[in-house]
Amino acid sequence: MPELPEVETVVRSIAPHIRNRKIERAEFSSHRVTRGGFARTANALAGRTIQDVRRHGKQIWIALDHGFLYVHLGMTGKLLWNAEPTKYTRAVLVLENGTLVYDDVRQFGRVEYFKKVPESLGRVGPDAMQLDFEDFYSRLQRRAGLIKPLLLNQNFLGGVGNIYADELLFAARVHPRTPAARLSKERARKVHRELLEVLRLAIEHRGSSISDYVDGAGNRGAFQQMHNVYGKEGQPCPRCGTPIRRIVLGQRGTHYCPRCQRV
DNA sequence: TCAAATGTTTGATC
DNA sequence: GGATCAAACATTTG
């Protein structure tokens, strides 16, 4: 569920509650989510003060006075402020002023403590909102492969997931199967412009709640109401009326208008 | 019962 | 070595 706009919304909704607050204790219950070990992680966190909460791509880095707490929401992770634990609660941070709860049905997410950012996680590409056009274009030209799978590759660009890849390619009128390096500079510029615009608009609407995404306060987003192609197979294209087509590309459901978006 | 789901990692194969 | 693709992860939902 959570791509850049959803992760950004979560960060904005919890940061004011937890910044500059002390962690009294922490509890963990999923070895899949917390791979560093429960006791080691809890011991490292107890007594620490949260200094900042940052997002890079889909990663959340909670900076402590010593070390970092890394959170990735995976497919079904939720960070909730002062929520009641459920059967899917995998981690709980008890702060001096309240409780931060991590719920995750499928356990594809992570909640782990690191003294410093590990090389494997630091390798993620530049944040999608931070990359200027010239960098974006030069990176595009150096890549083989098709534009949509490339946009989803977090080592190429951090933050874009399946929903926003489909929506931004529709906005840019680019077919998802277009070879990335073959995009003209003008079409690449359009992709870059719509990338920023779609993400900005989605953040403004607090993300897309397709199934169960909610922010730190438990509120759903509203951007799903503005989707043009994602999940719209068979429905008329808002621009030309042609039925939206769904194909599988790079193992992901891919939605596009066969008339507006050409290779 | 089968297919699909917003993400990432791993291993196999070009 | 690099890139690409499929499978795997765990669970719910339609």
mmCIF file of C-alpha atoms (C1' of nucleotides) in Angstrom:
data_model
loop_
_atom_site.group_PDB
_atom_site.id
_atom_site.type_symbol
_atom_site.label_atom_id
_atom_site.label_comp_id
_atom_site.label_asym_id
_atom_site.label_seq_id
_atom_site.Cartn_x
_atom_site.Cartn_y
_atom_site.Cartn_z
ATOM 1 C CA MET A 1 0.000 0.000 0.000
ATOM 2 C CA PRO A 2 2.397 2.676 1.050
ATOM 3 C CA GLU A 3 4.345 4.513 -1.610
ATOM 4 C CA LEU A 4 6.018 7.896 -1.278
ATOM 5 C CA PRO A 5 2.851 9.978 -0.691
ATOM 6 C CA GLU A 6 1.504 7.528 1.891
ATOM 7 C CA VAL A 7 4.836 7.286 3.720
ATOM 8 C CA GLU A 8 5.161 11.079 3.679
ATOM 9 C CA THR A 9 1.642 11.399 5.109
ATOM 10 C CA VAL A 10 2.434 8.898 7.853
ATOM 11 C CA VAL A 11 5.629 10.752 8.747
ATOM 12 C CA ARG A 12 3.837 14.105 8.890
ATOM 13 C CA SER A 13 1.092 12.652 11.078
ATOM 14 C CA ILE A 14 3.370 11.062 13.672
ATOM 15 C CA ALA A 15 6.431 13.335 13.715
ATOM 16 C CA PRO A 16 4.898 16.105 15.872
ATOM 17 C CA HIS A 17 3.961 13.535 18.527
ATOM 18 C CA ILE A 18 7.292 11.768 18.762
ATOM 19 C CA ARG A 19 9.971 14.354 17.958
ATOM 20 C CA ASN A 20 12.075 15.253 21.005
ATOM 21 C CA ARG A 21 10.323 12.610 23.081
ATOM 22 C CA LYS A 22 11.985 9.926 25.130
ATOM 23 C CA ILE A 23 11.437 6.211 24.557
ATOM 24 C CA GLU A 24 10.663 4.553 27.874
ATOM 25 C CA ARG A 25 10.518 1.001 26.564
ATOM 26 C CA ALA A 26 9.859 -1.036 23.423
ATOM 27 C CA GLU A 27 8.273 -4.401 22.719
ATOM 28 C CA PHE A 28 8.531 -6.601 19.642
ATOM 29 C CA SER A 29 6.810 -9.758 18.525
ATOM 30 C CA SER A 30 7.772 -10.536 14.922
ATOM 31 C CA HIS A 31 11.181 -11.900 13.986
ATOM 32 C CA ARG A 32 10.250 -11.289 10.383
ATOM 33 C CA VAL A 33 9.723 -7.556 10.990
ATOM 34 C CA THR A 34 12.419 -7.040 13.641
ATOM 35 C CA ARG A 35 15.428 -8.965 12.410
ATOM 36 C CA GLY A 36 17.938 -7.534 14.832
ATOM 37 C CA GLY A 37 16.503 -9.530 17.734
ATOM 38 C CA PHE A 38 13.883 -8.435 20.256
ATOM 39 C CA ALA A 39 16.057 -7.979 23.341
ATOM 40 C CA ARG A 40 18.923 -6.310 21.529
ATOM 41 C CA THR A 41 16.535 -3.892 19.811
ATOM 42 C CA ALA A 42 14.559 -3.098 22.952
ATOM 43 C CA ASN A 43 17.735 -2.512 24.946
ATOM 44 C CA ALA A 44 19.135 -0.209 22.291
ATOM 45 C CA LEU A 45 15.944 1.886 22.268
ATOM 46 C CA ALA A 46 15.178 2.192 25.968
ATOM 47 C CA GLY A 47 16.082 5.647 27.271
ATOM 48 C CA ARG A 48 16.830 7.091 23.828
ATOM 49 C CA THR A 49 15.392 10.419 22.688
ATOM 50 C CA ILE A 50 13.885 10.805 19.223
ATOM 51 C CA GLN A 51 15.551 13.689 17.454
ATOM 52 C CA ASP A 52 13.958 13.638 14.033
ATOM 53 C CA VAL A 53 11.768 11.637 11.680
ATOM 54 C CA ARG A 54 12.805 11.585 8.033
ATOM 55 C CA ARG A 55 11.633 9.903 4.869
ATOM 56 C CA HIS A 56 13.827 8.774 1.997
ATOM 57 C CA GLY A 57 11.862 7.114 -0.769
ATOM 58 C CA LYS A 58 9.617 4.694 1.104
ATOM 59 C CA GLN A 59 12.039 4.385 4.018
ATOM 60 C CA ILE A 60 11.412 6.011 7.391
ATOM 61 C CA TRP A 61 14.455 6.872 9.493
ATOM 62 C CA ILE A 62 13.776 7.854 13.084
ATOM 63 C CA ALA A 63 16.958 9.537 14.257
ATOM 64 C CA LEU A 64 17.789 8.936 17.935
ATOM 65 C CA ASP A 65 20.397 10.509 20.158
ATOM 66 C CA HIS A 66 22.324 7.281 19.508
ATOM 67 C CA GLY A 67 21.559 5.410 16.297
ATOM 68 C CA PHE A 68 18.434 5.088 14.162
ATOM 69 C CA LEU A 69 15.184 3.221 14.134
ATOM 70 C CA TYR A 70 14.456 2.123 10.577
ATOM 71 C CA VAL A 71 10.839 1.565 9.567
ATOM 72 C CA HIS A 72 9.627 0.281 6.214
ATOM 73 C CA LEU A 73 5.888 -0.252 5.876
ATOM 74 C CA GLY A 74 6.187 -2.965 3.223
ATOM 75 C CA MET A 75 2.766 -3.777 1.821
ATOM 76 C CA THR A 76 0.536 -3.628 4.877
ATOM 77 C CA GLY A 77 2.502 -1.846 7.600
ATOM 78 C CA LYS A 78 0.889 0.911 9.677
ATOM 79 C CA LEU A 79 2.439 3.289 12.179
ATOM 80 C CA LEU A 80 -0.270 4.464 14.544
ATOM 81 C CA TRP A 81 -0.150 6.995 17.325
ATOM 82 C CA ASN A 82 -1.952 5.922 20.505
ATOM 83 C CA ALA A 83 -3.779 3.012 18.888
ATOM 84 C CA GLU A 84 -4.947 -0.097 20.687
ATOM 85 C CA PRO A 85 -2.825 -3.159 19.889
ATOM 86 C CA THR A 86 -4.382 -5.782 17.613
ATOM 87 C CA LYS A 87 -3.478 -9.338 16.663
ATOM 88 C CA TYR A 88 -1.297 -7.796 13.932
ATOM 89 C CA THR A 89 0.687 -5.496 16.230
ATOM 90 C CA ARG A 90 4.365 -6.330 15.720
ATOM 91 C CA ALA A 91 6.061 -3.536 17.665
ATOM 92 C CA VAL A 92 5.185 -1.030 20.363
ATOM 93 C CA LEU A 93 7.222 2.000 21.434
ATOM 94 C CA VAL A 94 6.129 3.443 24.758
ATOM 95 C CA LEU A 95 7.132 7.101 24.848
ATOM 96 C CA GLU A 96 6.824 9.524 27.736
ATOM 97 C CA ASN A 97 3.724 11.091 26.132
ATOM 98 C CA GLY A 98 2.006 8.190 24.359
ATOM 99 C CA THR A 99 2.494 5.009 22.364
ATOM 100 C CA LEU A 100 3.623 4.372 18.806
ATOM 101 C CA VAL A 101 2.216 1.096 17.470
ATOM 102 C CA TYR A 102 3.410 -0.810 14.406
ATOM 103 C CA ASP A 103 0.786 -3.095 12.847
ATOM 104 C CA ASP A 104 1.513 -5.282 9.835
ATOM 105 C CA VAL A 105 -0.763 -8.039 8.562
ATOM 106 C CA ARG A 106 1.599 -9.553 6.017
ATOM 107 C CA GLN A 107 4.844 -8.764 7.833
ATOM 108 C CA PHE A 108 6.669 -7.575 4.725
ATOM 109 C CA GLY A 109 7.686 -4.446 6.605
ATOM 110 C CA ARG A 110 10.628 -3.761 8.928
ATOM 111 C CA VAL A 111 11.190 -2.150 12.298
ATOM 112 C CA GLU A 112 14.887 -2.390 13.105
ATOM 113 C CA TYR A 113 17.512 -0.549 15.103
ATOM 114 C CA PHE A 114 20.850 0.411 13.531
ATOM 115 C CA LYS A 115 23.801 2.264 14.993
ATOM 116 C CA LYS A 116 24.317 3.729 11.546
ATOM 117 C CA VAL A 117 22.659 3.401 8.157
ATOM 118 C CA PRO A 118 23.723 0.050 6.710
ATOM 119 C CA GLU A 119 25.203 -0.022 3.235
ATOM 120 C CA SER A 120 22.445 -2.249 1.878
ATOM 121 C CA LEU A 121 19.695 0.194 2.886
ATOM 122 C CA GLY A 122 21.695 3.285 1.976
ATOM 123 C CA ARG A 123 21.934 2.053 -1.592
ATOM 124 C CA VAL A 124 18.391 3.119 -2.421
ATOM 125 C CA GLY A 125 18.323 5.685 -5.208
ATOM 126 C CA PRO A 126 17.639 9.413 -4.891
ATOM 127 C CA ASP A 127 14.285 10.372 -3.449
ATOM 128 C CA ALA A 128 11.738 10.871 -6.217
ATOM 129 C CA MET A 129 10.817 14.358 -4.963
ATOM 130 C CA GLN A 130 14.426 15.518 -4.739
ATOM 131 C CA LEU A 131 15.836 14.520 -8.100
ATOM 132 C CA ASP A 132 16.143 17.333 -10.655
ATOM 133 C CA PHE A 133 15.492 16.760 -14.333
ATOM 134 C CA GLU A 134 19.080 16.674 -15.563
ATOM 135 C CA ASP A 135 19.980 13.954 -13.050
ATOM 136 C CA PHE A 136 16.803 12.046 -13.830
ATOM 137 C CA TYR A 137 17.485 12.197 -17.549
ATOM 138 C CA SER A 138 21.118 11.168 -17.336
ATOM 139 C CA ARG A 139 20.169 8.219 -15.116
ATOM 140 C CA LEU A 140 17.440 7.213 -17.574
ATOM 141 C CA GLN A 141 19.833 7.173 -20.482
ATOM 142 C CA ARG A 142 22.210 4.853 -18.713
ATOM 143 C CA ARG A 143 19.561 2.175 -18.204
ATOM 144 C CA ALA A 144 18.377 -0.675 -20.326
ATOM 145 C CA GLY A 145 14.853 -1.870 -19.781
ATOM 146 C CA LEU A 146 11.356 -0.470 -19.844
ATOM 147 C CA ILE A 147 10.227 2.760 -18.244
ATOM 148 C CA LYS A 148 7.667 1.365 -15.819
ATOM 149 C CA PRO A 149 9.777 -1.380 -14.208
ATOM 150 C CA LEU A 150 12.582 1.166 -13.992
ATOM 151 C CA LEU A 151 10.401 3.680 -12.134
ATOM 152 C CA LEU A 152 9.551 0.907 -9.671
ATOM 153 C CA ASN A 153 13.216 0.046 -9.111
ATOM 154 C CA GLN A 154 14.097 1.629 -5.765
ATOM 155 C CA ASN A 155 17.797 1.616 -6.572
ATOM 156 C CA PHE A 156 17.048 3.787 -9.578
ATOM 157 C CA LEU A 157 14.607 6.094 -7.832
ATOM 158 C CA GLY A 158 13.230 5.964 -4.292
ATOM 159 C CA GLY A 159 9.533 6.244 -3.586
ATOM 160 C CA VAL A 160 7.528 5.329 -6.693
ATOM 161 C CA GLY A 161 5.336 2.224 -6.437
ATOM 162 C CA ASN A 162 2.790 0.564 -8.673
ATOM 163 C CA ILE A 163 -0.074 3.029 -8.297
ATOM 164 C CA TYR A 164 1.932 6.177 -8.945
ATOM 165 C CA ALA A 165 3.992 4.646 -11.747
ATOM 166 C CA ASP A 166 0.767 3.934 -13.659
ATOM 167 C CA GLU A 167 -0.773 7.310 -12.842
ATOM 168 C CA LEU A 168 2.260 9.396 -13.737
ATOM 169 C CA LEU A 169 2.844 7.560 -17.030
ATOM 170 C CA PHE A 170 -0.787 8.207 -17.922
ATOM 171 C CA ALA A 171 -0.366 11.883 -17.101
ATOM 172 C CA ALA A 172 2.786 12.006 -19.220
ATOM 173 C CA ARG A 173 1.140 10.020 -22.054
ATOM 174 C CA VAL A 174 3.954 7.506 -22.106
ATOM 175 C CA HIS A 175 3.352 3.796 -22.660
ATOM 176 C CA PRO A 176 4.646 1.713 -19.727
ATOM 177 C CA ARG A 177 6.533 -0.533 -22.136
ATOM 178 C CA THR A 178 8.597 2.307 -23.605
ATOM 179 C CA PRO A 179 12.333 1.544 -23.432
ATOM 180 C CA ALA A 180 13.653 4.047 -20.884
ATOM 181 C CA ALA A 181 16.779 5.035 -22.767
ATOM 182 C CA ARG A 182 14.793 5.657 -25.939
ATOM 183 C CA LEU A 183 12.635 8.430 -24.473
ATOM 184 C CA SER A 184 13.342 11.743 -26.150
ATOM 185 C CA LYS A 185 14.523 14.507 -23.871
ATOM 186 C CA GLU A 186 11.171 16.245 -24.225
ATOM 187 C CA ARG A 187 9.185 13.127 -23.321
ATOM 188 C CA ALA A 188 11.550 12.406 -20.429
ATOM 189 C CA ARG A 189 10.958 15.954 -19.254
ATOM 190 C CA LYS A 190 7.238 15.301 -19.317
ATOM 191 C CA VAL A 191 7.675 12.108 -17.292
ATOM 192 C CA HIS A 192 9.775 13.980 -14.743
ATOM 193 C CA ARG A 193 7.287 16.846 -14.533
ATOM 194 C CA GLU A 194 4.315 14.509 -14.038
ATOM 195 C CA LEU A 195 6.285 12.427 -11.535
ATOM 196 C CA LEU A 196 6.650 15.478 -9.311
ATOM 197 C CA GLU A 197 3.133 16.717 -9.948
ATOM 198 C CA VAL A 198 1.354 13.419 -9.302
ATOM 199 C CA LEU A 199 3.314 12.830 -6.092
ATOM 200 C CA ARG A 200 2.730 16.407 -4.936
ATOM 201 C CA LEU A 201 -0.995 16.145 -5.584
ATOM 202 C CA ALA A 202 -1.195 12.750 -3.872
ATOM 203 C CA ILE A 203 0.549 14.120 -0.768
ATOM 204 C CA GLU A 204 -1.868 17.054 -0.794
ATOM 205 C CA HIS A 205 -4.710 14.523 -0.679
ATOM 206 C CA ARG A 206 -2.990 12.457 2.024
ATOM 207 C CA GLY A 207 -2.249 9.441 -0.149
ATOM 208 C CA SER A 208 -4.310 6.683 -1.720
ATOM 209 C CA SER A 209 -6.333 4.259 0.407
ATOM 210 C CA ILE A 210 -6.982 1.322 -1.920
ATOM 211 C CA SER A 211 -7.535 -1.326 0.697
ATOM 212 C CA ASP A 212 -6.319 -0.578 4.170
ATOM 213 C CA TYR A 213 -3.819 2.279 4.102
ATOM 214 C CA VAL A 214 -4.293 4.820 6.888
ATOM 215 C CA ASP A 215 -2.052 7.536 8.319
ATOM 216 C CA GLY A 216 -0.716 7.765 11.856
ATOM 217 C CA ALA A 217 -4.071 8.958 13.153
ATOM 218 C CA GLY A 218 -5.987 6.142 11.455
ATOM 219 C CA ASN A 219 -7.379 8.404 8.701
ATOM 220 C CA ARG A 220 -7.748 7.234 5.119
ATOM 221 C CA GLY A 221 -6.345 9.181 2.182
ATOM 222 C CA ALA A 222 -8.448 10.652 -0.611
ATOM 223 C CA PHE A 223 -6.242 10.448 -3.697
ATOM 224 C CA GLN A 224 -7.756 7.125 -4.826
ATOM 225 C CA GLN A 225 -10.764 9.167 -5.945
ATOM 226 C CA MET A 226 -8.506 10.957 -8.406
ATOM 227 C CA HIS A 227 -6.926 7.885 -9.986
ATOM 228 C CA ASN A 228 -7.248 7.873 -13.756
ATOM 229 C CA VAL A 229 -6.026 4.398 -14.688
ATOM 230 C CA TYR A 230 -4.962 2.400 -11.629
ATOM 231 C CA GLY A 231 -7.640 -0.217 -10.946
ATOM 232 C CA LYS A 232 -9.760 1.132 -13.820
ATOM 233 C CA GLU A 233 -9.530 -1.764 -16.291
ATOM 234 C CA GLY A 234 -12.328 -1.583 -18.830
ATOM 235 C CA GLN A 235 -13.482 1.863 -17.745
ATOM 236 C CA PRO A 236 -13.291 4.737 -20.217
ATOM 237 C CA CYS A 237 -10.126 6.820 -20.330
ATOM 238 C CA PRO A 238 -10.946 10.230 -18.803
ATOM 239 C CA ARG A 239 -9.208 11.884 -21.750
ATOM 240 C CA CYS A 240 -10.389 9.965 -24.809
ATOM 241 C CA GLY A 241 -12.956 7.393 -23.693
ATOM 242 C CA THR A 242 -10.986 4.362 -24.864
ATOM 243 C CA PRO A 243 -11.308 1.493 -22.352
ATOM 244 C CA ILE A 244 -8.362 1.333 -19.955
ATOM 245 C CA ARG A 245 -6.274 -1.775 -20.516
ATOM 246 C CA ARG A 246 -4.591 -3.957 -17.907
ATOM 247 C CA ILE A 247 -1.471 -5.973 -18.681
ATOM 248 C CA VAL A 248 1.165 -7.593 -16.518
ATOM 249 C CA LEU A 249 4.581 -5.975 -16.795
ATOM 250 C CA GLY A 250 7.491 -6.937 -14.580
ATOM 251 C CA GLN A 251 5.059 -9.102 -12.585
ATOM 252 C CA ARG A 252 2.945 -6.099 -11.707
ATOM 253 C CA GLY A 253 -0.558 -5.211 -12.789
ATOM 254 C CA THR A 254 -0.163 -2.300 -15.200
ATOM 255 C CA HIS A 255 -2.966 0.008 -16.280
ATOM 256 C CA TYR A 256 -2.866 2.397 -19.209
ATOM 257 C CA CYS A 257 -4.841 3.943 -22.038
ATOM 258 C CA PRO A 258 -3.893 2.201 -25.293
ATOM 259 C CA ARG A 259 -4.798 5.300 -27.283
ATOM 260 C CA CYS A 260 -3.295 8.137 -25.199
ATOM 261 C CA GLN A 261 -0.124 6.304 -24.200
ATOM 262 C CA ARG A 262 2.088 5.188 -27.043
ATOM 263 C CA VAL A 263 5.557 3.693 -27.106
ATOM 264 C "C1'" DT B 1 -10.876 -22.739 -5.184
ATOM 265 C "C1'" DC B 2 -8.293 -19.331 -7.694
ATOM 266 C "C1'" DA B 3 -6.360 -14.893 -8.532
ATOM 267 C "C1'" DA B 4 -4.693 -10.723 -7.043
ATOM 268 C "C1'" DA B 5 -2.959 -7.302 -3.884
ATOM 269 C "C1'" DT B 6 0.177 -0.886 -2.933
ATOM 270 C "C1'" DG B 7 6.988 -4.054 -1.739
ATOM 271 C "C1'" DT B 8 11.523 -6.042 -1.518
ATOM 272 C "C1'" DT B 9 14.937 -9.688 -1.684
ATOM 273 C "C1'" DT B 10 16.993 -13.705 -3.608
ATOM 274 C "C1'" DG B 11 18.522 -16.740 -7.040
ATOM 275 C "C1'" DA B 12 18.631 -18.117 -11.853
ATOM 276 C "C1'" DT B 13 19.422 -16.815 -16.426
ATOM 277 C "C1'" DC B 14 20.646 -14.229 -20.073
ATOM 278 C "C1'" DG C 1 29.691 -7.805 -13.902
ATOM 279 C "C1'" DG C 2 25.163 -6.104 -15.055
ATOM 280 C "C1'" DA C 3 20.588 -6.433 -16.074
ATOM 281 C "C1'" DT C 4 16.264 -8.855 -16.032
ATOM 282 C "C1'" DC C 5 12.861 -12.048 -14.634
ATOM 283 C "C1'" DA C 6 10.414 -15.286 -11.685
ATOM 284 C "C1'" DA C 7 9.704 -16.895 -7.253
ATOM 285 C "C1'" DA C 8 9.169 -16.270 -2.507
ATOM 286 C "C1'" DC C 9 7.615 -14.027 1.629
ATOM 287 C "C1'" DA C 10 2.150 -14.153 4.650
ATOM 288 C "C1'" DT C 11 -2.406 -12.975 4.624
ATOM 289 C "C1'" DT C 12 -6.724 -11.190 3.198
ATOM 290 C "C1'" DT C 13 -10.239 -10.374 -0.045
ATOM 291 C "C1'" DG C 14 -13.259 -10.831 -4.029
#
